[in-house]
Structure formats: structure tokens, C-alpha cells
């Protein structure tokens, strides 16, 4: 590049022009990537000029390596010019954002509530026609800012907000991995030659050819190495890597500057901010004499700094890096110490510089970093908390305190999924003598993440033994935590404790978990205890859990986490109606708090229970949102749950293609980890799809696999809830005798637990598998005992009864149960079963009208969710707050929904969408 000309970038400029020019009509994001010096910053500068010419508001921030430890630093820089407009946000969002920036004394809410606040402030609070966000060096942003901007970038379609970010090759970052991308390649020979001639046209031919070859089309290398060539007579530097040669060229340029300017540049390179006054103050301390704005001149003339009256801005990040790397260790220590003094009134920043200025342990600084970790956690910035705790441990001399900090850091690393960090921290912690509580804490960490432990030490039985020991020492909370993790492991992987799976000598791990849990001094209906019992022994302790569930749910009130736990326990014991009620009750609070990680889990439980109840209006949007939010919050297990539940729901509505594709996607994600609940649910979906399509032999094979302990889809609890489907498939494929053993096993389980789903399935199976002389009494008994709150289960019985009556040549008698089945299936939207009831009625001599197409047949899952909320009278802003969307995005969805449903206003939605006003979504 030279002047305002960008050589060899015509295609990129056209794409940039279209991107920026479309900002008035719609939003979007674009990530520009490439190697150092390839021209990413130049394109950002060009985008800034385009936006200014178009009247767009431009907001910018840049990732700085030294700033990456400070939570929300990058976001604060980006939003600072419009931060006063935060007052227009809803109170929870406003308070969350201001607390995240340290502008109020309250604790910040979940990170995603802050992200929603940022999205709404950008989309609503700006009076300008459109906004362009420029994010340079996104790979160096603090992790909290990365998460927020990633959240925002994925939700910009309907808002007049554009986000343009750059990422350098070779840096691991999740930012932008799923966003539209523009990768910059090196310039071709003609463009490279034109650029070099424009910037260094007087080079001798030999030097010119050598530079063109060595720079290989890298624009920064062409420009900067040309300048370096003018000041050196040796070619030895040309054999070094390009980035090293550029840094060396910048460092050489610095060496020729006055001492005061060098001190200023070192302070700027190390500073985690760019304010000119603090950089000048720190430089003065480094130099031992006053450094003024006049000392900026030589650095600007040397093309190291951009002219700026209030900030210190390097022309390129490699210049900052070169200055830092070439400084001696003593110089870096001195610079950090100087900045710590200058930033004394900003403790969050100062403590990091104090820590960076030390080579020996210092308890005061370690304690300050520990407090910084506490503050970072309150703001939802777990990565920053991890960094602070790691550094605090390194600066701690006392072994006990050091162990405590290492373990807290390891817990944060577990939360983030950082296996390498967990392993290192656990290894260090093992070198210190640990207390009993710390040993239990270490075991929980290792059991949660592996951390190099041998498999036998991570088995739930071993963890249960450790929980017993720590509980005896009075640490009930730690014991509950250990047992909860062990119970979850038995559920997700079937490790050690499930009927039909591997057992330890002396009983299953599930039994050991239960034995320890039931000795803990907690109330019988404690949500944590119920969850442990349900996950570890859903059959053996089904009666205990079911007896306590409703009381525990009522006592939980508005406690969202308690309701979520009770709902999860209810699923495992087959109380799907209560599970749906509890998880539905937990959702509004989790949404309001911005706890998207827990929200995804609650949605998964809601979708799962709704799928078993054939509640499509609740289940379809819940499954889609579960998978989407689980992916966004890095919870692959619940991505699988969302997809598997979506497959079941699609099978119920007769969308066979979606059922198969979602089941396949769920299985592909779960097979490598042996995630049995996902595999079992996907297999159930396949069986259900085949059953609805009348492919009974195929349905039987799918469902029979769920009862085979050698099959990956075997799950001891979930297989208990598909008996009606297995029995129907068996009857219609001539496999009645083959399922006798399974039914007998289920009968034995039913004597241990009053599970509504298990007993309902057995009633159906007994009726359809009965001999003709017993069948009618079995059907009558089953219909009498089936709860009206399970309409799909009851309709299946009516259908099977009507089919049996017709086979007995009692066509007239068959019509009443077949009509009841048809009407219920139609009301639920379970099209394949409604069609089957119509076929049976036609065979009995009675015709039926075609089933009316429902809203969930016409709308996407998210559109259905929005339509339901709009039908309930919620405004666009209220819907946006619930679903973490901007009000403009909600409006766009409604404009698509209206023509699909044949309506022209919100008031008409209520008559079409079967809203659940009493059950908030």
C-alpha cells in the first residue's frame, strides 16, 4: 500500500464496499484473517473511510496482548463513546453492563446478559442510521469481550449494525470461527512490484529483486524491509523468518531514537491501555526525568506511532511486540513497576503490573490477584479468573495457600474445558501436602476432567468412597458435589453402575453412590440429593424420588436452579409431566439472569420431557434453542440432547427427513464419547419415525437395540420409557415372543418404582401383547388407569384398542376409540398417528376430514416460539429479552410468520397458534 492506494486488493475492496454499504438495510459480521503484515489493518482503515462517507457511526477497539487478562477491557473501549446511552436499556441489562465495567458496586450478572445489553445498546440506543464496529487483532481480546462480541455477531442480521474484525494467523481463538470470513492472500507479483516501486522506487535492481523475493507478496514486509535495507549493509537478516526480520527492523529503528522516546515506547508497549497521560507518567518514572508529548515526535517521524493527541497508537502490532521482545528483563520489570505506580487508583489493572514486575513470591500481590479473580468471576469472566489464580499461585510461598490457589485455578480450567491447564495445575497441587477437603476437591477435579488419572481412580465407586470420607470430616457440600459428579457420570456414560453394565465387586457404583448420599445430613427432598438418587439409581430409588418430587418442586418456588434439578430428576424416573412443569418454571428466571449455560440444560430437559408427552408446541422450539445455546456455551452433551429430542419431535409430527437427519447428527456427536442418553434417544427417534411410517420390522430393530446391554444405545433408565413403541412394533412385525423377556424385566423394575412412564408403557404392552381372550379386559384396565394428563399415551391406547376391535370384526365398536384417538392425535399434531387412525376408521366404514395444518407444520422452531409469545401479548422487546435477540430481529421474524400463517396482525395469531400462556416458554 502507498498513501490511500491498496495494491492488489480490488476484489477485497468490492466485498468490503458491499458489506459496509448494506449496513443501512441489514447487519452482519465479517472476519478478516491472514498473516502478520498482510494488510488487515489497511482494510479496516478503508472500511472506516467508507463508513464515515456513508454517515455511519464507527466504534472501534483493538486487542492488546497485555490487556487480554482484564475482563471486558476490549468491550469497554468499544462502547465507551456511547456508554452514556446505557441508561436507555432495561434495568437488568443496564445494571449488568455497568457492573461489568466496574462503574457500579453491584456484582455483574451472567456474561450473556451483558452480551444482550451490548446487542440492544448497539441496535436500539444509537440514533445514527447504522453502526460499524471495527475490532482489530481480535485474537488478543480478553475472553469476556470475545464471548460478548461473538454473541452479538451471530445476532446482527436484522439490526443496522456491522462488525468487522481481524485475526492473525497462528493464534488460537474461538472468535469468528462460525462467522463469514475473508482470508487475505499475499499480493501477486505485479501488485507487489507496484507497491515496492511506489514506496522505494530508488532501490538498486539487485536489492529490489531480493526484496520482492524475500517479502513474497507481504505488503508490510515490502514497505518495512525496504526501509531497513537503506540502513544496513548486510544480508544475513534475510534468511530469518519474516516476522522475526520485521520485528528486528522495528527494534533497530527504535535503537536510533532518543532515550526519552525509547522509554515512552517501552511504557506504551507494556501498558494495557492507550491513554497518553498514563503512558507519559510511566515513561517519566522509567527514564528518571520528565517525558513529554514532544518526545512522541521522533517515534511518529520513524513511522512507529500514529499521530494522536489523546492516545498512543502503534502503526502495527508487530511494532509493539518488537519493542517488548527486545527489552531486557530488568527493563520490563521496571516498566511494569512504573505502570503499577501510575495506576494505583485502578487496582484491577495495577495488580497485574505489580505481579509482572516480580521475580520472587509476594503474598500481598498474590492476595491481590486472588481478589482480582473473585471480581472476574462476579463479572462472568472465568478465563480472567483462571489467569489471576495461576499467577497468584506462582507468587505464593506458603504451601497451603499455594495449593488452595492451584486447586481453585484448576476448577476454573475444568469449567473452561482446558485439559492441558487442568493437568499442569493438578500435577503441581500434588506436590503439596493437601488437607482432607483439598484432597476431595482434587478428586472432584480429576473425576470431572480426567487430568491424567488412571481410570480406576475416576470410577464413580472410588469417588463415592472419597465422598464418604470427606462427609465424615463435616464437608457435606463437597461430598454432595462429588456424588453429583459421579452420579452424572453413571448416567451419561453408564460407567460402573448401571444394570446390565460393568460392576465392581460388592455391587454397582450407582448403589455405592446412593448409600453414601443417603447418609448425608440433608433433607429428604433436597434437590441435589434427589438429582443424585435419580441419576445414580433411577429404578432402585424411583419410589423415593417420586414421593419427594412434588413436595420438593412446590418448596423450590422461584429457585430456578432447584426447579431445574427437580425437573431433571423427574425425567429420570419417568415423571415427564412434572419434569415439563418444573423446567418450564425455571426458564423465565434463567433467561432474566442471562445464565445461558443452565438455560440450555433446562431447555434440554424441557424438550426431552415434551417429546415423551408429544407436546410439539413446547418441545420443538425448546429442542432447537437447547442445541443452539449449548453450542454457544460449549456444552456438546446438550447439543446432542437438543438434536436427539428434535429428532423425536420431528418423528412425532411426521417430518421423517428431519427426524433422520437430526438423529444422525446427534449420534455422530455422541458415538466417540459413548454418550448413552443421546444415543438412546436418537435410536428412539429412528424407531418412532419407522413406526409412524408403518415400517414395523425396521422400527422393532431400532427399539430392540435399546434393550441390548452390548449396544451403545442401551441405557438402563431411558429404555424403560419406550415400551409402548416396542410392543406396537413387535405386534405388527410378528415379534411378540421375542419381546417377552424385555417385558418380564420391565415388570420386575415396575415392582421397584412407581414410574408413571414405565407403568404406562407396561399397561400398553400388556394390552397389545395379550391373547384375544384377555385383550379387552387389558385395554379397559389400561384406559381406566391412564392419566388424562398424558394424552398421547391415552390416544395410543385408544388406537390400539380400536385396531384390535376391528380385527375382531367389531367395526361399529371400534369407531368410538378410533375417533377419540384421531381427535387427540390431531390436537397434538402427531400426524402419522392421526393418519393411521383415519385409515382404521375408513376400514371400519367411517370417513374423516383431513387434518388441519398446524402452526408448527409451517414455521421454523424459532418462528413458532416467537409466534407463541406474540400470541400471548408480549411486545417485540419483551420477546427479544426472553430469547436473547434484538427487537428488530423479532420484528423481522414476525414479518415472515404472518404470510406463512395467512394473517396480517398480531391479534390474529391467538386463534392459530396454540399458545401456552399459563406455561411461560
PDB file of C-alpha atoms in Angstrom, residues 586-783:
ATOM      1  CA  UNK A 586     -37.177 -22.462  35.796  1.00  0.00           C
ATOM      2  CA  UNK A 587     -36.816 -20.868  32.378  1.00  0.00           C
ATOM      3  CA  UNK A 588     -38.031 -17.285  32.996  1.00  0.00           C
ATOM      4  CA  UNK A 589     -35.583 -16.736  35.853  1.00  0.00           C
ATOM      5  CA  UNK A 590     -32.666 -18.289  33.971  1.00  0.00           C
ATOM      6  CA  UNK A 591     -33.472 -16.075  30.978  1.00  0.00           C
ATOM      7  CA  UNK A 592     -33.730 -12.956  33.119  1.00  0.00           C
ATOM      8  CA  UNK A 593     -30.412 -13.724  34.787  1.00  0.00           C
ATOM      9  CA  UNK A 594     -28.692 -14.422  31.482  1.00  0.00           C
ATOM     10  CA  UNK A 595     -27.500 -17.854  32.629  1.00  0.00           C
ATOM     11  CA  UNK A 596     -27.361 -19.330  29.152  1.00  0.00           C
ATOM     12  CA  UNK A 597     -25.350 -22.396  30.187  1.00  0.00           C
ATOM     13  CA  UNK A 598     -28.004 -23.519  32.676  1.00  0.00           C
ATOM     14  CA  UNK A 599     -30.733 -22.294  30.349  1.00  0.00           C
ATOM     15  CA  UNK A 600     -29.529 -24.687  27.649  1.00  0.00           C
ATOM     16  CA  UNK A 601     -29.673 -27.577  30.143  1.00  0.00           C
ATOM     17  CA  UNK A 602     -33.160 -26.650  31.322  1.00  0.00           C
ATOM     18  CA  UNK A 603     -34.347 -26.365  27.721  1.00  0.00           C
ATOM     19  CA  UNK A 604     -32.890 -29.801  27.010  1.00  0.00           C
ATOM     20  CA  UNK A 605     -34.848 -31.267  29.904  1.00  0.00           C
ATOM     21  CA  UNK A 606     -37.991 -29.440  28.794  1.00  0.00           C
ATOM     22  CA  UNK A 607     -37.594 -30.692  25.217  1.00  0.00           C
ATOM     23  CA  UNK A 608     -36.920 -34.236  26.398  1.00  0.00           C
ATOM     24  CA  UNK A 609     -39.998 -34.373  28.612  1.00  0.00           C
ATOM     25  CA  UNK A 610     -42.168 -32.645  25.990  1.00  0.00           C
ATOM     26  CA  UNK A 611     -41.048 -35.184  23.393  1.00  0.00           C
ATOM     27  CA  UNK A 612     -42.236 -38.067  25.562  1.00  0.00           C
ATOM     28  CA  UNK A 613     -45.535 -36.246  26.117  1.00  0.00           C
ATOM     29  CA  UNK A 614     -45.851 -35.392  22.393  1.00  0.00           C
ATOM     30  CA  UNK A 615     -46.180 -31.699  23.262  1.00  0.00           C
ATOM     31  CA  UNK A 616     -44.850 -30.334  19.986  1.00  0.00           C
ATOM     32  CA  UNK A 617     -45.586 -26.684  20.662  1.00  0.00           C
ATOM     33  CA  UNK A 618     -43.372 -26.728  23.743  1.00  0.00           C
ATOM     34  CA  UNK A 619     -40.834 -29.303  22.614  1.00  0.00           C
ATOM     35  CA  UNK A 620     -39.925 -28.172  19.095  1.00  0.00           C
ATOM     36  CA  UNK A 621     -38.722 -24.657  19.973  1.00  0.00           C
ATOM     37  CA  UNK A 622     -37.130 -25.904  23.212  1.00  0.00           C
ATOM     38  CA  UNK A 623     -35.059 -28.531  21.387  1.00  0.00           C
ATOM     39  CA  UNK A 624     -33.861 -26.050  18.765  1.00  0.00           C
ATOM     40  CA  UNK A 625     -32.937 -23.412  21.330  1.00  0.00           C
ATOM     41  CA  UNK A 626     -31.254 -26.013  23.542  1.00  0.00           C
ATOM     42  CA  UNK A 627     -28.956 -27.145  20.732  1.00  0.00           C
ATOM     43  CA  UNK A 628     -28.211 -23.572  19.650  1.00  0.00           C
ATOM     44  CA  UNK A 629     -27.426 -22.250  23.114  1.00  0.00           C
ATOM     45  CA  UNK A 630     -25.491 -25.393  24.076  1.00  0.00           C
ATOM     46  CA  UNK A 631     -23.248 -24.869  21.055  1.00  0.00           C
ATOM     47  CA  UNK A 632     -22.820 -21.227  22.008  1.00  0.00           C
ATOM     48  CA  UNK A 633     -21.893 -22.121  25.592  1.00  0.00           C
ATOM     49  CA  UNK A 634     -19.612 -25.058  24.645  1.00  0.00           C
ATOM     50  CA  UNK A 635     -21.770 -27.893  26.020  1.00  0.00           C
ATOM     51  CA  UNK A 636     -21.568 -30.657  23.417  1.00  0.00           C
ATOM     52  CA  UNK A 637     -23.554 -33.125  25.533  1.00  0.00           C
ATOM     53  CA  UNK A 638     -26.557 -30.831  25.423  1.00  0.00           C
ATOM     54  CA  UNK A 639     -26.100 -30.093  21.746  1.00  0.00           C
ATOM     55  CA  UNK A 640     -26.653 -33.833  21.360  1.00  0.00           C
ATOM     56  CA  UNK A 641     -29.647 -33.820  23.680  1.00  0.00           C
ATOM     57  CA  UNK A 642     -31.229 -30.957  21.749  1.00  0.00           C
ATOM     58  CA  UNK A 643     -30.700 -32.683  18.414  1.00  0.00           C
ATOM     59  CA  UNK A 644     -31.895 -36.067  19.649  1.00  0.00           C
ATOM     60  CA  UNK A 645     -35.020 -34.540  21.194  1.00  0.00           C
ATOM     61  CA  UNK A 646     -35.627 -32.630  17.945  1.00  0.00           C
ATOM     62  CA  UNK A 647     -35.412 -35.956  16.089  1.00  0.00           C
ATOM     63  CA  UNK A 648     -38.095 -37.495  18.333  1.00  0.00           C
ATOM     64  CA  UNK A 649     -40.352 -34.471  17.918  1.00  0.00           C
ATOM     65  CA  UNK A 650     -39.887 -34.499  14.145  1.00  0.00           C
ATOM     66  CA  UNK A 651     -40.813 -38.188  14.065  1.00  0.00           C
ATOM     67  CA  UNK A 652     -43.962 -37.462  16.061  1.00  0.00           C
ATOM     68  CA  UNK A 653     -45.089 -34.794  13.601  1.00  0.00           C
ATOM     69  CA  UNK A 654     -44.240 -36.938  10.583  1.00  0.00           C
ATOM     70  CA  UNK A 655     -41.244 -34.938   9.356  1.00  0.00           C
ATOM     71  CA  UNK A 656     -39.258 -38.050   8.506  1.00  0.00           C
ATOM     72  CA  UNK A 657     -36.337 -36.311   6.784  1.00  0.00           C
ATOM     73  CA  UNK A 658     -35.701 -34.020   9.749  1.00  0.00           C
ATOM     74  CA  UNK A 659     -36.068 -36.907  12.182  1.00  0.00           C
ATOM     75  CA  UNK A 660     -33.428 -38.948  10.368  1.00  0.00           C
ATOM     76  CA  UNK A 661     -31.001 -36.049   9.857  1.00  0.00           C
ATOM     77  CA  UNK A 662     -31.238 -34.863  13.462  1.00  0.00           C
ATOM     78  CA  UNK A 663     -30.840 -38.396  14.807  1.00  0.00           C
ATOM     79  CA  UNK A 664     -27.779 -38.930  12.614  1.00  0.00           C
ATOM     80  CA  UNK A 665     -26.222 -35.646  13.739  1.00  0.00           C
ATOM     81  CA  UNK A 666     -26.864 -36.490  17.387  1.00  0.00           C
ATOM     82  CA  UNK A 667     -25.348 -39.966  17.022  1.00  0.00           C
ATOM     83  CA  UNK A 668     -22.266 -38.683  15.220  1.00  0.00           C
ATOM     84  CA  UNK A 669     -21.532 -36.311  18.065  1.00  0.00           C
ATOM     85  CA  UNK A 670     -22.168 -38.901  20.787  1.00  0.00           C
ATOM     86  CA  UNK A 671     -20.571 -42.093  19.484  1.00  0.00           C
ATOM     87  CA  UNK A 672     -16.934 -41.204  20.174  1.00  0.00           C
ATOM     88  CA  UNK A 673     -17.671 -40.353  23.793  1.00  0.00           C
ATOM     89  CA  UNK A 674     -20.146 -43.158  24.343  1.00  0.00           C
ATOM     90  CA  UNK A 675     -22.831 -40.701  25.463  1.00  0.00           C
ATOM     91  CA  UNK A 676     -25.575 -43.241  26.048  1.00  0.00           C
ATOM     92  CA  UNK A 677     -28.562 -40.925  26.722  1.00  0.00           C
ATOM     93  CA  UNK A 678     -28.034 -39.182  23.382  1.00  0.00           C
ATOM     94  CA  UNK A 679     -27.515 -42.466  21.538  1.00  0.00           C
ATOM     95  CA  UNK A 680     -30.586 -43.996  23.177  1.00  0.00           C
ATOM     96  CA  UNK A 681     -32.776 -41.001  22.340  1.00  0.00           C
ATOM     97  CA  UNK A 682     -31.534 -40.937  18.740  1.00  0.00           C
ATOM     98  CA  UNK A 683     -32.327 -44.649  18.426  1.00  0.00           C
ATOM     99  CA  UNK A 684     -35.785 -43.997  19.896  1.00  0.00           C
ATOM    100  CA  UNK A 685     -36.325 -41.291  17.261  1.00  0.00           C
ATOM    101  CA  UNK A 686     -35.377 -43.689  14.461  1.00  0.00           C
ATOM    102  CA  UNK A 687     -37.739 -46.321  15.824  1.00  0.00           C
ATOM    103  CA  UNK A 688     -40.545 -43.823  16.223  1.00  0.00           C
ATOM    104  CA  UNK A 689     -40.084 -42.494  12.673  1.00  0.00           C
ATOM    105  CA  UNK A 690     -40.209 -46.016  11.234  1.00  0.00           C
ATOM    106  CA  UNK A 691     -43.234 -46.856  13.384  1.00  0.00           C
ATOM    107  CA  UNK A 692     -45.137 -43.789  12.205  1.00  0.00           C
ATOM    108  CA  UNK A 693     -44.318 -44.658   8.581  1.00  0.00           C
ATOM    109  CA  UNK A 694     -45.577 -48.230   9.006  1.00  0.00           C
ATOM    110  CA  UNK A 695     -42.143 -49.859   8.654  1.00  0.00           C
ATOM    111  CA  UNK A 696     -42.724 -52.073  11.671  1.00  0.00           C
ATOM    112  CA  UNK A 697     -39.862 -54.543  11.278  1.00  0.00           C
ATOM    113  CA  UNK A 698     -37.380 -51.678  10.978  1.00  0.00           C
ATOM    114  CA  UNK A 699     -38.947 -49.953  13.983  1.00  0.00           C
ATOM    115  CA  UNK A 700     -38.605 -53.135  16.007  1.00  0.00           C
ATOM    116  CA  UNK A 701     -34.899 -53.461  15.199  1.00  0.00           C
ATOM    117  CA  UNK A 702     -34.215 -49.860  16.240  1.00  0.00           C
ATOM    118  CA  UNK A 703     -36.126 -50.147  19.510  1.00  0.00           C
ATOM    119  CA  UNK A 704     -34.850 -53.632  20.383  1.00  0.00           C
ATOM    120  CA  UNK A 705     -31.288 -52.293  20.319  1.00  0.00           C
ATOM    121  CA  UNK A 706     -32.106 -50.016  23.246  1.00  0.00           C
ATOM    122  CA  UNK A 707     -32.582 -53.152  25.373  1.00  0.00           C
ATOM    123  CA  UNK A 708     -29.332 -54.850  24.379  1.00  0.00           C
ATOM    124  CA  UNK A 709     -26.595 -54.190  27.005  1.00  0.00           C
ATOM    125  CA  UNK A 710     -23.935 -54.721  24.328  1.00  0.00           C
ATOM    126  CA  UNK A 711     -25.352 -51.941  22.160  1.00  0.00           C
ATOM    127  CA  UNK A 712     -24.087 -48.340  22.572  1.00  0.00           C
ATOM    128  CA  UNK A 713     -27.686 -47.092  22.667  1.00  0.00           C
ATOM    129  CA  UNK A 714     -28.535 -49.207  25.703  1.00  0.00           C
ATOM    130  CA  UNK A 715     -29.468 -47.081  28.692  1.00  0.00           C
ATOM    131  CA  UNK A 716     -30.976 -48.664  31.809  1.00  0.00           C
ATOM    132  CA  UNK A 717     -33.358 -45.806  32.592  1.00  0.00           C
ATOM    133  CA  UNK A 718     -34.335 -44.466  29.174  1.00  0.00           C
ATOM    134  CA  UNK A 719     -35.181 -47.897  27.739  1.00  0.00           C
ATOM    135  CA  UNK A 720     -37.950 -48.145  30.332  1.00  0.00           C
ATOM    136  CA  UNK A 721     -39.877 -45.358  28.618  1.00  0.00           C
ATOM    137  CA  UNK A 722     -40.296 -46.822  25.110  1.00  0.00           C
ATOM    138  CA  UNK A 723     -42.290 -49.976  25.902  1.00  0.00           C
ATOM    139  CA  UNK A 724     -45.456 -48.925  24.073  1.00  0.00           C
ATOM    140  CA  UNK A 725     -43.424 -48.315  20.920  1.00  0.00           C
ATOM    141  CA  UNK A 726     -41.544 -51.616  21.243  1.00  0.00           C
ATOM    142  CA  UNK A 727     -44.752 -53.538  21.844  1.00  0.00           C
ATOM    143  CA  UNK A 728     -46.521 -51.948  18.842  1.00  0.00           C
ATOM    144  CA  UNK A 729     -43.541 -52.675  16.597  1.00  0.00           C
ATOM    145  CA  UNK A 730     -43.381 -56.244  17.852  1.00  0.00           C
ATOM    146  CA  UNK A 731     -47.099 -56.915  17.316  1.00  0.00           C
ATOM    147  CA  UNK A 732     -47.099 -55.579  13.753  1.00  0.00           C
ATOM    148  CA  UNK A 733     -43.868 -57.380  12.793  1.00  0.00           C
ATOM    149  CA  UNK A 734     -44.650 -60.764  14.361  1.00  0.00           C
ATOM    150  CA  UNK A 735     -42.064 -60.448  17.152  1.00  0.00           C
ATOM    151  CA  UNK A 736     -44.394 -60.879  20.147  1.00  0.00           C
ATOM    152  CA  UNK A 737     -42.464 -63.808  21.564  1.00  0.00           C
ATOM    153  CA  UNK A 738     -39.118 -62.058  21.131  1.00  0.00           C
ATOM    154  CA  UNK A 739     -40.041 -59.227  23.480  1.00  0.00           C
ATOM    155  CA  UNK A 740     -41.318 -61.426  26.277  1.00  0.00           C
ATOM    156  CA  UNK A 741     -38.000 -61.279  28.114  1.00  0.00           C
ATOM    157  CA  UNK A 742     -37.851 -57.495  27.945  1.00  0.00           C
ATOM    158  CA  UNK A 743     -41.411 -57.156  29.237  1.00  0.00           C
ATOM    159  CA  UNK A 744     -40.650 -59.526  32.105  1.00  0.00           C
ATOM    160  CA  UNK A 745     -37.598 -57.467  33.052  1.00  0.00           C
ATOM    161  CA  UNK A 746     -39.655 -54.297  32.948  1.00  0.00           C
ATOM    162  CA  UNK A 747     -42.315 -55.893  35.141  1.00  0.00           C
ATOM    163  CA  UNK A 748     -39.611 -56.597  37.719  1.00  0.00           C
ATOM    164  CA  UNK A 749     -38.481 -52.971  37.561  1.00  0.00           C
ATOM    165  CA  UNK A 750     -42.076 -51.800  37.962  1.00  0.00           C
ATOM    166  CA  UNK A 751     -42.233 -53.562  41.322  1.00  0.00           C
ATOM    167  CA  UNK A 752     -39.407 -51.271  42.491  1.00  0.00           C
ATOM    168  CA  UNK A 753     -40.600 -47.917  41.151  1.00  0.00           C
ATOM    169  CA  UNK A 754     -43.980 -46.231  40.567  1.00  0.00           C
ATOM    170  CA  UNK A 755     -42.557 -44.518  37.459  1.00  0.00           C
ATOM    171  CA  UNK A 756     -45.569 -43.130  35.512  1.00  0.00           C
ATOM    172  CA  UNK A 757     -43.866 -43.641  32.141  1.00  0.00           C
ATOM    173  CA  UNK A 758     -42.784 -47.203  32.915  1.00  0.00           C
ATOM    174  CA  UNK A 759     -46.185 -48.241  34.236  1.00  0.00           C
ATOM    175  CA  UNK A 760     -47.980 -46.535  31.350  1.00  0.00           C
ATOM    176  CA  UNK A 761     -45.791 -48.368  28.857  1.00  0.00           C
ATOM    177  CA  UNK A 762     -46.387 -51.675  30.588  1.00  0.00           C
ATOM    178  CA  UNK A 763     -50.173 -51.179  30.558  1.00  0.00           C
ATOM    179  CA  UNK A 764     -49.995 -50.605  26.808  1.00  0.00           C
ATOM    180  CA  UNK A 765     -47.657 -53.556  26.236  1.00  0.00           C
ATOM    181  CA  UNK A 766     -49.828 -55.933  28.322  1.00  0.00           C
ATOM    182  CA  UNK A 767     -52.895 -54.983  26.286  1.00  0.00           C
ATOM    183  CA  UNK A 768     -51.452 -55.210  22.781  1.00  0.00           C
ATOM    184  CA  UNK A 769     -49.495 -58.402  23.533  1.00  0.00           C
ATOM    185  CA  UNK A 770     -52.379 -60.157  25.325  1.00  0.00           C
ATOM    186  CA  UNK A 771     -54.194 -63.143  23.907  1.00  0.00           C
ATOM    187  CA  UNK A 772     -57.567 -62.357  22.346  1.00  0.00           C
ATOM    188  CA  UNK A 773     -59.490 -63.721  25.337  1.00  0.00           C
ATOM    189  CA  UNK A 774     -57.642 -61.319  27.692  1.00  0.00           C
ATOM    190  CA  UNK A 775     -57.087 -58.312  25.465  1.00  0.00           C
ATOM    191  CA  UNK A 776     -60.345 -56.441  26.033  1.00  0.00           C
ATOM    192  CA  UNK A 777     -60.036 -56.505  29.797  1.00  0.00           C
ATOM    193  CA  UNK A 778     -56.437 -55.402  29.489  1.00  0.00           C
ATOM    194  CA  UNK A 779     -57.409 -52.458  27.286  1.00  0.00           C
ATOM    195  CA  UNK A 780     -60.240 -51.474  29.576  1.00  0.00           C
ATOM    196  CA  UNK A 781     -57.977 -51.636  32.603  1.00  0.00           C
ATOM    197  CA  UNK A 782     -55.224 -49.644  30.877  1.00  0.00           C
ATOM    198  CA  UNK A 783     -57.604 -46.879  29.757  1.00  0.00           C
TER     199      UNK A 783
END
